[in-house]
Amino acid sequence: MKKITSVCPYCGAGCKLKLVVDNGKIIRAEAADGETNQNELCLKGYYGWDFLNDTKLLTPRLTQPMIRYERGGKLTPVSWQEAIRYTAKRLSEIKAKFGPRAIMTTGSSRGTGNETNYVMQKFARGVLHTNNVDCCARVCHGPSVAGLQQTLGNGAMSNSIGDIENSRCLLVFGYNCADSHPIVARRVVKAKQNGAKIIVCDPRRIETARIADQHLQLKNGCNMALVNAFGYVLLEEKLYDQRYVTNFTTGLDAYREIVKDYAPEAVEHLTGVPARQVREAMRTYAAAPTATIMWGMGVTQFGQAVDVVKGLSSLALLTGNLGRENVGVGPVRGQNNVQGACDMGVIPNQFPGYQDVVDPHVRAKFAKAWGIDPAVMDDKVGVRITEVPHLALEGKVKAYYIMGEDPLQTEADLSLVRKGFEALDFVVVQDIFMTKTAEQADVLLPATSWGEHGGVFTCADRGFQRFEKAIEPQYDVKRDWEIISLIATEMGYPMHYDNNQQIWDEMRELCPLFYGVTYEKMGDMGHVQWPCPTLDHPGTRYLYKDNKFDTPDGKGLLFAAPWRAPAEVPDADFPLVLSTVREVGHYSCRSMTGNCAALQTLADEPGFVQINPHDAAQLGIKNRQLVWVESRRGKVISRADVNERVNTGCVYMTYQWWIGACNELTQDNLDPISKTPETKYCAVRVSAI
Ligand code: SF4
């Protein structure tokens, strides 16, 4: 029996654990003393390894390469040699005929690791010659990255998960940590036990609201109005730190000009929050010696998400809650390695280490290291995942190489996504399970899973952590980076790596932000936070020390914008708002957690639609009754979960389920900057069956 150090693959909390292996099988997981989890795990950490033992509960593992030679034909098992040859040939043909930007690729924010993401973006940029590479950050915290980069200079948590419990005030905005990051939720509880004030802004009475000092139950779709009202109170009541604002920020006059129209009393009808609660919240936040803002997808999955992120970071700037211990802004990233995927440049605007693709000096540096002519590199920002269906229908994207993502379940407005897929000439899916997207592939490339390979993940607080291989794969599968390297080589660009560390060291040499994060420094239980620019640097627990921001002028930018209504508001035909939410037992498209017996037992029925008792009574719907939920884009069956935690006028569904798939209903109104869809707001009707 042996115990292998790993990192949980299910959320950005980055909990360390030990996989206990006996006779080549994993028999249990034990909590380890990681920096973020301190010997604690949630249910997914304890029971989320079961699929590695080939449970076949839900979806089959991909066990060998397959090709569908004819559209509409069957997937045929083939050798690896044939799969690589065919994929390289088809991609080369499409590149030659339609140009590099006709091919879209994805990295993966899930269990594959940073090394693979580095190799995938190298393949896109250095072999295909396109910046068309993206990941699921686009549909979750893309607005946090874009907003924070503009106001503070870095698109990541400024603080550490470990510091949350030491903050004296937590402003938790649109973030249901109990369901999405249970171990972070433990930190919030500890903060409360340590005497912190907790302010929750959420339309639902989420778990954290139960321990909150204040719960501001705002109406759905009004985030910007409430954040502006917060800014109004800080300025009008002179609660802001005038010295800090003068010395370390810019933009106060423009900020004041916007928020002057958002007196809490004037926008009460819009936000639904009594003015006295808004004022009280800001008095508490501003008076705290240390205060932290945390947010989740209740902020980012709206058409005005980037503005709201900038508005939230402005509250921290106004009160001087940046650049020291136990304060800051914390967008807590969802999937386990979504921070790492962005770090490694599987985003269409930046190389690894957040180096801009439009900068010719940066392109020249990467071209030299990769041994290619800088002139062949793409000098424009690439396509985002959410733009693919539209560009495919316009004939501009022809091929899609998808690694470890399932857009046919997780993207907004699935009927649109399906039409986009039908318009594509060639779809390659590299995955571990036969997902909804894999079912549509022309080529299936089966990869090793977390547990069957090692590497480095980045957790939500910028901490790099190593995880080890625990067991040998049972099937004819290859490591993700190995598959990509074989295709690159077949396409005429020799790409050879012996192991993960070789890839990691190549990446470090090109990224000043990460240069000092060596394999040795991370070691067995290490957690090294970027920036870490030199070999003797210990890593950075909090950003912006001495209030030096990574913006062009070194100052933080204060920003407010007028509130915009969501794109599709309720009317007589579709009188309710639908918002997508998370559930604690399952993860992403459920292919991994749905194949774990304990987790599947916890939630084994297609997701519920949560509805307030008042709305349910009006519609004649009883608890657990089957219902139709319908929007202008689709209609799905679900089961009513009538509960008082839900606000009236809005219903909530989780997106993990194939039956009752809420993304049949959602719409793809995109934030104009981040291109993140507004999956937290569309109009629906619910009727009893
Ligand atoms: Fe895994 Fe997240 Fe749970 Fe930690 S909190 S055990 S990382 S799912």
XYZ file of C-alpha atoms and ligand atoms in Angstrom:
697
model
C 0.000 0.000 0.000
C 1.306 3.471 -0.794
C 0.115 7.061 -0.353
C 0.551 9.464 -3.240
C 0.443 13.242 -2.843
C -2.142 14.882 -5.023
C -4.353 17.941 -5.329
C -8.118 17.613 -5.531
C -9.250 18.058 -9.170
C -12.628 19.611 -8.386
C -12.277 23.258 -7.476
C -9.914 26.170 -7.188
C -9.525 25.722 -3.431
C -6.612 23.443 -4.313
C -6.934 21.029 -1.391
C -3.996 18.677 -0.949
C -4.795 15.026 -0.391
C -3.189 11.597 -0.343
C -4.475 8.920 -2.696
C -4.100 5.563 -0.987
C -3.212 2.888 -3.548
C -3.400 -0.839 -2.963
C -2.673 -3.410 -5.629
C -2.821 -0.825 -8.412
C -6.224 0.524 -7.332
C -7.114 3.618 -5.373
C -8.919 2.578 -2.204
C -9.437 5.928 -0.473
C -8.382 9.557 -0.238
C -7.058 11.151 2.924
C -6.858 14.848 3.675
C -3.324 16.262 3.736
C -1.903 19.345 5.385
C -1.997 21.595 2.340
C -1.624 25.355 2.539
C -5.260 25.991 1.646
C -7.031 23.029 3.273
C -5.163 22.288 6.526
C -6.127 18.599 6.695
C -9.721 19.135 5.621
C -11.562 18.045 2.473
C -15.131 18.266 1.277
C -17.108 15.300 -0.056
C -15.682 15.647 -3.559
C -12.162 15.484 -2.183
C -12.916 12.374 -0.148
C -14.949 10.479 -2.740
C -14.093 11.994 -6.128
C -11.446 9.396 -7.103
C -13.862 6.516 -7.645
C -14.143 6.935 -11.428
C -10.483 5.921 -11.741
C -11.519 2.393 -10.790
C -13.661 2.136 -13.933
C -17.039 2.354 -12.206
C -18.953 2.803 -15.496
C -21.825 4.390 -13.584
C -22.685 7.115 -16.005
C -20.439 7.598 -19.018
C -17.865 5.208 -20.446
C -14.147 6.036 -20.350
C -12.562 6.612 -23.724
C -10.296 3.592 -24.034
C -8.818 3.806 -27.535
C -8.547 6.342 -30.374
C -11.506 6.494 -32.760
C -12.245 8.172 -36.079
C -15.525 8.966 -37.806
C -14.334 9.095 -41.417
C -17.717 10.199 -42.808
C -20.095 12.709 -41.276
C -23.066 10.736 -39.980
C -21.000 7.547 -39.973
C -19.863 5.479 -37.016
C -16.823 6.034 -34.844
C -14.272 3.351 -35.714
C -11.493 2.228 -33.338
C -8.082 2.931 -34.894
C -4.423 2.780 -33.899
C -2.720 5.792 -32.351
C -0.596 6.076 -35.472
C -3.687 6.397 -37.656
C -5.424 8.811 -35.269
C -2.383 11.108 -35.203
C -1.854 10.862 -38.987
C -5.491 11.594 -39.791
C -5.793 14.494 -37.310
C -2.571 16.119 -38.552
C -3.641 15.695 -42.180
C -7.086 17.217 -41.680
C -5.787 20.149 -39.613
C -3.040 20.811 -42.184
C -5.559 20.764 -45.033
C -7.905 23.183 -43.256
C -5.025 25.483 -42.335
C -3.792 25.500 -45.946
C -7.231 26.106 -47.430
C -8.818 28.536 -44.947
C -5.870 29.930 -42.980
C -4.713 29.414 -39.367
C -7.572 31.381 -37.832
C -10.074 28.872 -39.214
C -8.922 26.461 -36.481
C -10.028 26.850 -32.858
C -8.383 25.057 -29.946
C -9.022 24.802 -26.224
C -6.858 24.185 -23.228
C -8.446 22.631 -20.175
C -9.076 24.044 -16.721
C -9.586 20.607 -15.289
C -7.345 17.729 -14.264
C -4.778 17.809 -17.014
C -2.319 20.281 -15.499
C -0.343 23.373 -16.414
C 2.270 21.611 -18.518
C -0.372 20.382 -20.950
C -1.920 23.826 -21.223
C 1.478 25.289 -22.023
C 1.952 22.692 -24.769
C -1.539 23.281 -26.194
C -1.035 27.033 -26.558
C 2.413 26.376 -28.050
C 0.732 24.075 -30.570
C -1.862 26.738 -31.436
C 0.607 29.620 -31.677
C 3.764 27.866 -32.832
C 2.385 25.146 -35.109
C -1.066 26.264 -36.280
C 0.003 29.961 -36.069
C -3.199 31.185 -34.470
C -4.100 32.795 -31.158
C -7.395 30.877 -31.283
C -6.920 29.129 -27.959
C -9.227 29.553 -24.998
C -10.558 27.748 -21.939
C -13.592 27.690 -19.703
C -12.419 30.809 -17.870
C -14.377 32.454 -20.663
C -17.665 31.278 -19.191
C -16.776 31.824 -15.533
C -14.125 34.269 -14.288
C -13.087 35.869 -17.596
C -14.625 39.156 -16.375
C -12.602 38.979 -13.145
C -9.386 38.648 -15.149
C -10.272 41.483 -17.526
C -11.658 43.797 -14.840
C -8.843 43.365 -12.331
C -6.155 43.673 -14.993
C -7.579 47.084 -15.898
C -8.033 48.449 -12.370
C -5.162 46.807 -10.447
C -2.896 45.203 -13.047
C -3.338 41.478 -12.272
C -6.380 39.392 -13.053
C -6.178 37.140 -10.002
C -6.988 37.031 -6.296
C -4.875 39.686 -4.612
C -4.866 37.764 -1.346
C -4.556 34.164 -0.147
C -7.189 31.597 0.756
C -5.363 31.154 4.063
C -5.775 34.835 4.920
C -9.559 34.902 4.599
C -10.134 33.796 8.185
C -7.934 36.613 9.479
C -9.833 39.413 7.778
C -12.114 41.430 10.064
C -14.805 41.933 7.452
C -15.837 39.784 4.469
C -18.035 41.223 1.748
C -19.294 38.115 -0.070
C -20.904 39.170 -3.349
C -22.653 36.702 -5.681
C -20.633 33.839 -4.280
C -22.148 30.650 -2.866
C -18.951 29.218 -1.435
C -20.721 26.470 0.532
C -21.656 24.768 -2.729
C -18.826 25.829 -5.004
C -15.767 25.788 -2.673
C -16.722 24.123 0.635
C -13.221 24.446 2.091
C -13.213 28.171 1.358
C -16.591 28.278 3.091
C -14.851 26.765 6.146
C -12.487 29.761 6.099
C -15.483 32.088 6.071
C -16.920 30.285 9.102
C -13.543 30.541 10.847
C -13.438 34.272 10.088
C -16.841 34.596 11.733
C -15.589 32.639 14.747
C -12.620 35.015 14.884
C -15.012 37.946 15.148
C -15.219 39.109 11.537
C -18.312 40.860 10.230
C -19.861 39.018 7.296
C -21.884 40.886 4.654
C -23.560 38.738 2.016
C -25.011 40.199 -1.207
C -27.090 37.533 -2.939
C -30.683 37.186 -4.174
C -30.946 33.753 -2.504
C -30.598 32.953 1.160
C -27.469 30.926 0.566
C -25.727 29.034 3.361
C -23.309 31.880 4.092
C -26.277 34.205 4.634
C -27.166 32.114 7.686
C -24.024 33.252 9.498
C -23.953 36.748 8.008
C -24.296 39.920 10.041
C -26.087 41.407 7.077
C -27.731 39.791 4.090
C -28.498 42.213 1.280
C -31.028 40.290 -0.775
C -30.710 42.256 -3.996
C -32.839 41.668 -7.070
C -31.263 39.572 -9.815
C -29.481 41.592 -12.493
C -28.855 44.721 -10.396
C -25.246 44.201 -9.317
C -23.903 47.364 -10.913
C -26.581 49.524 -9.293
C -25.792 48.118 -5.835
C -22.019 48.452 -6.268
C -22.488 52.052 -7.399
C -24.681 52.670 -4.357
C -21.876 51.308 -2.164
C -19.488 53.771 -3.807
C -21.971 56.593 -3.311
C -22.144 55.916 0.430
C -18.357 55.725 0.804
C -17.989 59.134 -0.825
C -21.049 60.913 0.591
C -20.449 59.792 4.178
C -16.694 60.376 3.777
C -16.012 56.785 4.782
C -13.263 56.425 2.207
C -9.543 56.710 2.907
C -8.736 60.114 1.431
C -4.977 59.819 1.874
C -4.903 56.426 0.184
C -7.089 57.581 -2.680
C -4.938 60.655 -3.271
C -1.651 58.786 -3.201
C -2.437 55.486 -4.830
C -5.418 55.820 -7.180
C -6.620 57.706 -10.231
C -10.079 58.392 -11.628
C -11.869 59.785 -8.563
C -13.614 62.633 -10.399
C -14.999 60.374 -13.131
C -15.998 57.826 -10.478
C -17.840 60.460 -8.444
C -19.637 61.688 -11.561
C -21.156 58.228 -12.158
C -22.024 57.177 -8.604
C -23.700 60.499 -7.764
C -26.857 59.124 -9.406
C -26.883 56.014 -7.219
C -27.891 57.212 -3.782
C -29.178 54.065 -2.019
C -32.549 55.731 -1.524
C -32.788 56.584 -5.240
C -32.063 53.041 -6.423
C -33.945 51.122 -3.753
C -36.686 50.262 -6.252
C -34.038 48.884 -8.610
C -31.843 46.907 -6.232
C -34.606 45.847 -3.883
C -32.246 46.542 -0.955
C -33.438 49.001 1.697
C -31.186 52.089 1.694
C -30.384 51.748 5.393
C -28.950 48.258 4.728
C -26.716 49.612 1.966
C -25.438 52.378 4.200
C -24.947 50.025 7.144
C -23.006 47.582 4.973
C -20.554 50.247 3.845
C -20.146 51.641 7.353
C -19.191 48.140 8.494
C -16.896 47.503 5.523
C -15.105 50.856 5.760
C -14.677 50.707 9.540
C -13.024 47.288 9.566
C -9.241 47.385 10.077
C -8.923 44.680 7.434
C -11.602 43.854 4.860
C -11.825 41.419 1.964
C -14.230 41.223 -0.973
C -14.967 37.773 -2.379
C -17.097 37.067 -5.425
C -18.156 34.274 -7.698
C -20.243 33.745 -10.756
C -23.103 35.738 -9.323
C -20.914 38.641 -10.440
C -19.249 37.307 -13.563
C -22.017 35.598 -15.546
C -23.769 38.789 -16.585
C -23.570 41.021 -19.647
C -22.113 43.813 -17.489
C -19.748 41.647 -15.488
C -16.429 43.375 -16.196
C -17.863 46.719 -15.059
C -19.043 45.164 -11.792
C -15.640 43.576 -11.143
C -14.024 46.974 -11.673
C -16.607 48.512 -9.352
C -15.877 45.959 -6.620
C -12.129 46.506 -6.844
C -12.830 50.242 -6.590
C -14.472 49.687 -3.197
C -11.233 48.071 -2.009
C -9.217 50.964 -3.451
C -11.458 53.589 -1.858
C -10.979 52.050 1.576
C -7.295 51.169 1.247
C -8.009 47.451 1.484
C -5.201 46.314 -0.812
C -1.468 45.817 -0.577
C -1.240 44.428 2.956
C -2.049 41.267 4.905
C -5.609 39.985 5.336
C -7.250 42.421 2.899
C -7.945 42.358 -0.784
C -10.151 41.234 -3.616
C -10.811 37.569 -4.199
C -12.526 36.213 -7.269
C -12.475 32.552 -6.234
C -11.890 30.547 -9.396
C -14.254 27.658 -10.055
C -12.631 24.679 -11.774
C -9.532 23.350 -10.107
C -6.997 24.653 -12.628
C -8.767 27.565 -14.276
C -6.231 29.940 -12.733
C -3.477 27.739 -14.148
C -5.045 27.581 -17.594
C -4.959 31.388 -17.714
C -1.434 31.434 -16.247
C -0.302 29.129 -19.066
C -1.754 31.318 -21.826
C -4.706 29.240 -23.010
C -6.438 32.551 -23.505
C -6.565 34.283 -26.875
C -4.905 37.547 -25.875
C -1.891 36.504 -23.826
C 1.037 34.119 -23.929
C 1.948 32.257 -20.727
C 2.755 34.598 -17.874
C 0.247 37.223 -19.070
C 2.409 38.526 -21.916
C 0.397 40.218 -24.653
C 0.116 38.572 -28.072
C -0.067 41.981 -29.744
C 3.390 42.960 -28.420
C 5.980 42.237 -31.163
C 8.818 41.903 -28.625
C 6.902 39.208 -26.769
C 6.121 37.367 -30.014
C 9.781 37.548 -31.011
C 10.839 36.085 -27.645
C 8.515 33.096 -27.930
C 9.289 32.594 -31.627
C 13.023 32.446 -30.859
C 12.535 29.965 -28.034
C 10.300 27.785 -30.187
C 12.547 28.013 -33.233
C 10.002 29.571 -35.568
C 9.860 32.695 -37.698
C 8.084 35.481 -35.746
C 6.504 36.607 -39.018
C 4.303 33.490 -39.106
C 2.842 34.145 -35.666
C -0.644 35.559 -35.287
C -0.425 39.224 -34.244
C -4.102 39.614 -33.368
C -6.168 38.524 -30.370
C -7.747 35.164 -31.116
C -11.287 33.808 -30.989
C -13.063 33.161 -27.687
C -14.923 29.912 -26.997
C -18.223 31.758 -26.819
C -17.721 33.228 -30.298
C -17.185 29.835 -31.948
C -20.836 28.961 -32.739
C -21.377 32.302 -34.488
C -18.085 32.149 -36.416
C -18.732 28.539 -37.419
C -22.134 29.503 -38.801
C -20.457 32.366 -40.705
C -17.938 29.880 -42.153
C -14.973 31.562 -40.447
C -14.113 28.727 -38.052
C -13.901 25.308 -39.719
C -12.128 23.057 -37.232
C -12.336 22.741 -33.452
C -9.756 20.856 -31.355
C -11.306 20.526 -27.896
C -9.261 19.249 -24.981
C -11.000 18.502 -21.685
C -14.012 20.718 -22.218
C -17.635 19.861 -22.955
C -19.171 22.867 -24.718
C -22.218 20.886 -25.829
C -23.278 20.815 -22.206
C -21.615 23.744 -20.514
C -22.090 26.598 -23.010
C -25.075 28.933 -23.029
C -27.911 28.395 -25.532
C -27.193 24.795 -26.509
C -29.352 24.850 -29.638
C -27.095 27.604 -30.990
C -23.980 25.652 -29.978
C -25.314 22.523 -31.727
C -25.961 24.480 -34.926
C -22.421 25.825 -34.744
C -21.023 22.313 -34.373
C -23.039 21.103 -37.358
C -21.429 23.849 -39.465
C -17.872 22.776 -38.575
C -15.859 20.630 -40.995
C -13.742 18.854 -38.399
C -14.040 18.288 -34.641
C -11.310 16.674 -32.537
C -12.117 15.832 -28.912
C -9.377 14.845 -26.479
C -10.937 13.724 -23.213
C -11.242 10.946 -20.672
C -15.001 10.310 -21.017
C -17.591 10.046 -23.770
C -19.089 13.463 -23.050
C -21.885 15.111 -25.034
C -19.227 16.883 -27.095
C -17.189 13.686 -27.566
C -20.270 12.013 -29.059
C -20.121 14.533 -31.919
C -16.382 14.241 -32.630
C -14.763 13.234 -35.908
C -11.689 12.119 -33.983
C -11.584 10.945 -30.367
C -8.217 11.033 -28.625
C -8.359 9.255 -25.246
C -6.174 10.826 -22.575
C -4.913 9.841 -19.146
C -6.854 11.199 -16.217
C -5.899 13.012 -13.041
C -4.564 10.159 -10.904
C -2.887 8.598 -13.954
C -0.456 11.459 -14.565
C 1.323 14.122 -12.568
C 1.936 17.817 -13.038
C 1.291 21.216 -11.540
C -2.021 22.932 -10.801
C -2.558 26.544 -9.793
C -5.216 27.079 -7.165
C -7.392 30.155 -6.948
C -4.934 32.168 -4.870
C -2.112 31.930 -7.450
C -0.518 28.994 -5.627
C 1.328 26.466 -7.788
C 1.138 22.939 -6.356
C 2.475 19.648 -7.676
C 0.384 16.502 -7.906
C 1.731 13.012 -8.566
C 0.720 10.050 -10.658
C -0.963 7.435 -8.437
C -1.856 4.521 -10.716
C -1.093 3.154 -14.166
C -3.817 3.790 -16.760
C -5.807 0.696 -17.683
C -6.424 1.563 -21.318
C -4.715 2.557 -24.560
C -4.492 6.209 -23.533
C -1.743 8.818 -23.648
C -0.862 11.917 -21.669
C -2.454 15.049 -23.124
C 0.822 16.807 -23.896
C 2.162 13.656 -25.520
C -0.826 13.511 -27.901
C -0.416 17.175 -28.838
C 3.322 16.717 -29.365
C 2.719 13.768 -31.704
C 0.273 15.786 -33.816
C 2.683 18.742 -33.923
C 5.503 16.461 -35.053
C 3.306 14.855 -37.709
C 2.457 18.367 -38.954
C 6.149 19.087 -39.496
C 7.112 20.756 -36.224
C 9.191 18.300 -34.171
C 7.982 18.484 -30.553
C 9.491 16.106 -28.011
C 9.369 16.153 -24.235
C 10.490 13.394 -21.903
C 8.530 14.498 -18.860
C 6.492 17.256 -17.223
C 9.485 18.975 -15.698
C 11.068 19.594 -19.085
C 7.923 21.422 -20.180
C 7.708 23.319 -16.906
C 11.298 24.509 -17.160
C 10.798 25.661 -20.771
C 7.768 27.639 -19.611
C 9.616 29.174 -16.632
C 12.431 30.443 -18.847
C 9.854 32.390 -20.891
C 7.789 33.778 -18.010
C 9.445 36.243 -15.582
C 6.362 36.039 -13.350
C 6.916 32.328 -12.714
C 10.680 31.928 -13.197
C 11.433 31.132 -9.560
C 8.760 28.418 -9.228
C 10.916 25.337 -9.666
C 9.773 21.752 -9.263
C 12.142 21.496 -6.301
C 10.657 24.558 -4.599
C 7.134 23.195 -4.942
C 8.345 19.828 -3.654
C 5.863 17.423 -2.141
C 3.564 19.761 -0.232
C 4.723 23.166 -1.456
C 2.394 25.981 -2.484
C 4.313 28.718 -4.280
C 2.332 31.806 -5.237
C 3.210 33.986 -8.203
C 4.817 36.451 -8.732
C 7.959 34.467 -7.992
C 10.560 36.044 -10.265
C 13.842 34.619 -8.912
C 15.170 31.285 -7.705
C 15.504 32.526 -4.122
C 12.078 34.237 -4.073
C 9.587 32.601 -1.648
C 6.475 33.516 -3.650
C 3.931 36.271 -3.030
C 1.199 35.857 -0.443
C -0.549 39.097 -1.363
C -0.217 41.409 -4.337
C 0.453 45.163 -4.555
C 2.800 45.481 -1.555
C 3.432 49.141 -0.733
C 0.422 49.941 -2.924
C 2.351 49.651 -6.149
C -0.155 48.489 -8.735
C 0.803 46.708 -11.929
C -0.967 49.283 -14.097
C 0.863 51.512 -16.599
C 1.014 54.447 -14.122
C 1.434 52.265 -11.036
C -1.863 53.451 -9.544
C -5.171 51.715 -8.979
C -8.009 52.849 -11.224
C -11.351 53.850 -9.699
C -14.162 52.871 -12.006
C -17.935 53.042 -12.094
C -20.400 52.641 -14.954
C -24.111 53.259 -15.297
C -26.189 50.131 -14.631
C -27.465 48.297 -17.716
C -30.458 45.970 -17.620
C -29.895 42.316 -18.557
C -30.581 41.528 -22.198
C -33.759 39.495 -21.757
C -36.141 40.599 -19.029
C -39.316 38.788 -17.925
C -42.605 39.617 -19.643
C -46.147 38.252 -19.787
C -45.106 35.169 -21.779
C -41.965 34.365 -19.801
C -42.584 35.932 -16.394
C -39.768 34.428 -14.315
C -35.998 34.906 -14.278
C -33.819 31.788 -14.619
C -30.391 31.821 -13.006
C -27.904 28.942 -13.211
C -26.204 27.887 -9.977
C -23.897 25.165 -8.582
C -24.584 22.070 -6.535
C -22.138 20.716 -4.022
C -22.019 17.050 -5.049
C -21.238 17.383 -8.744
C -18.664 19.122 -10.854
C -18.783 20.714 -14.300
C -20.385 18.391 -16.885
C -20.566 15.620 -14.229
C -18.536 13.141 -16.295
C -16.097 12.618 -13.395
C -18.316 13.021 -10.318
C -21.207 11.167 -11.965
C -18.926 8.141 -12.152
C -18.175 8.229 -8.416
C -20.636 6.096 -6.484
C -20.786 8.182 -3.305
C -21.237 11.467 -5.143
C -23.764 10.037 -7.548
C -25.753 8.682 -4.595
C -25.780 12.154 -3.102
C -27.450 13.558 -6.219
C -28.582 10.960 -8.708
C -31.556 12.591 -10.341
C -31.624 15.239 -13.054
C -31.361 18.592 -11.384
C -34.163 20.393 -9.671
C -35.601 23.762 -10.441
C -35.583 25.773 -7.229
C -38.662 27.936 -6.832
C -40.106 30.105 -4.070
C -43.259 28.758 -2.311
C -45.233 31.871 -3.297
C -44.432 31.450 -7.016
C -45.029 27.712 -6.800
C -48.453 28.233 -5.208
C -49.430 30.733 -7.883
C -48.501 28.184 -10.550
C -50.162 25.281 -8.736
C -46.834 23.487 -8.352
C -46.087 21.226 -5.417
C -42.696 20.285 -4.015
C -40.974 17.529 -6.069
C -43.602 17.714 -8.796
C -42.407 17.316 -12.392
C -42.539 20.594 -14.307
C -41.681 22.076 -17.672
C -39.245 24.967 -17.736
C -39.338 26.868 -21.002
C -37.547 29.851 -22.517
C -37.540 31.316 -26.024
C -34.751 28.878 -26.906
C -35.852 25.566 -25.465
C -37.966 23.538 -23.083
C -36.775 21.007 -20.497
C -38.322 18.771 -17.896
C -37.318 19.193 -14.281
C -38.573 18.599 -10.751
C -39.666 21.432 -8.486
C -37.664 22.122 -5.360
C -39.988 24.499 -3.542
C -37.974 26.291 -0.917
C -37.912 29.564 0.924
C -34.223 30.231 0.336
C -35.194 31.325 -3.152
C -36.414 34.854 -3.849
C -39.739 35.369 -5.592
C -39.734 35.964 -9.343
C -36.676 33.844 -9.996
C -35.947 30.144 -10.411
C -32.577 28.399 -10.207
C -31.142 25.333 -11.946
C -27.752 23.611 -11.915
C -26.066 22.883 -15.235
C -24.647 19.413 -14.569
C -27.525 17.440 -16.048
C -28.259 16.139 -19.543
C -31.944 15.691 -18.868
C -33.241 19.026 -17.701
C -30.159 20.749 -19.134
C -30.602 24.376 -18.168
C -28.315 25.559 -20.958
C -31.099 24.635 -23.394
C -32.791 27.695 -21.876
C -29.962 30.180 -21.256
C -28.993 32.874 -23.741
C -25.635 34.023 -24.980
C -25.751 37.753 -24.411
C -22.019 38.339 -23.956
C -20.185 40.854 -21.833
C -18.706 43.177 -24.476
C -15.174 42.946 -23.054
C -14.754 39.424 -21.688
C -17.312 37.729 -24.003
C -18.729 35.848 -21.029
C -22.380 34.814 -21.410
C -25.188 36.081 -19.215
C -26.144 32.655 -17.857
C -27.378 34.171 -14.612
C -30.348 35.857 -16.242
C -32.931 34.956 -18.862
C -36.729 34.869 -18.980
C -38.589 31.571 -18.532
C -41.978 30.154 -17.653
C -42.583 27.150 -15.428
C -45.651 24.941 -15.666
C -46.839 21.811 -13.922
C -46.920 18.577 -15.887
Fe -11.767 19.509 -3.665
Fe -12.664 22.012 -3.688
Fe -13.680 20.215 -2.011
Fe -11.222 21.120 -1.663
S -13.112 22.334 -1.523
S -11.873 18.997 -1.493
S -10.521 21.377 -3.784
S -13.837 20.191 -4.257
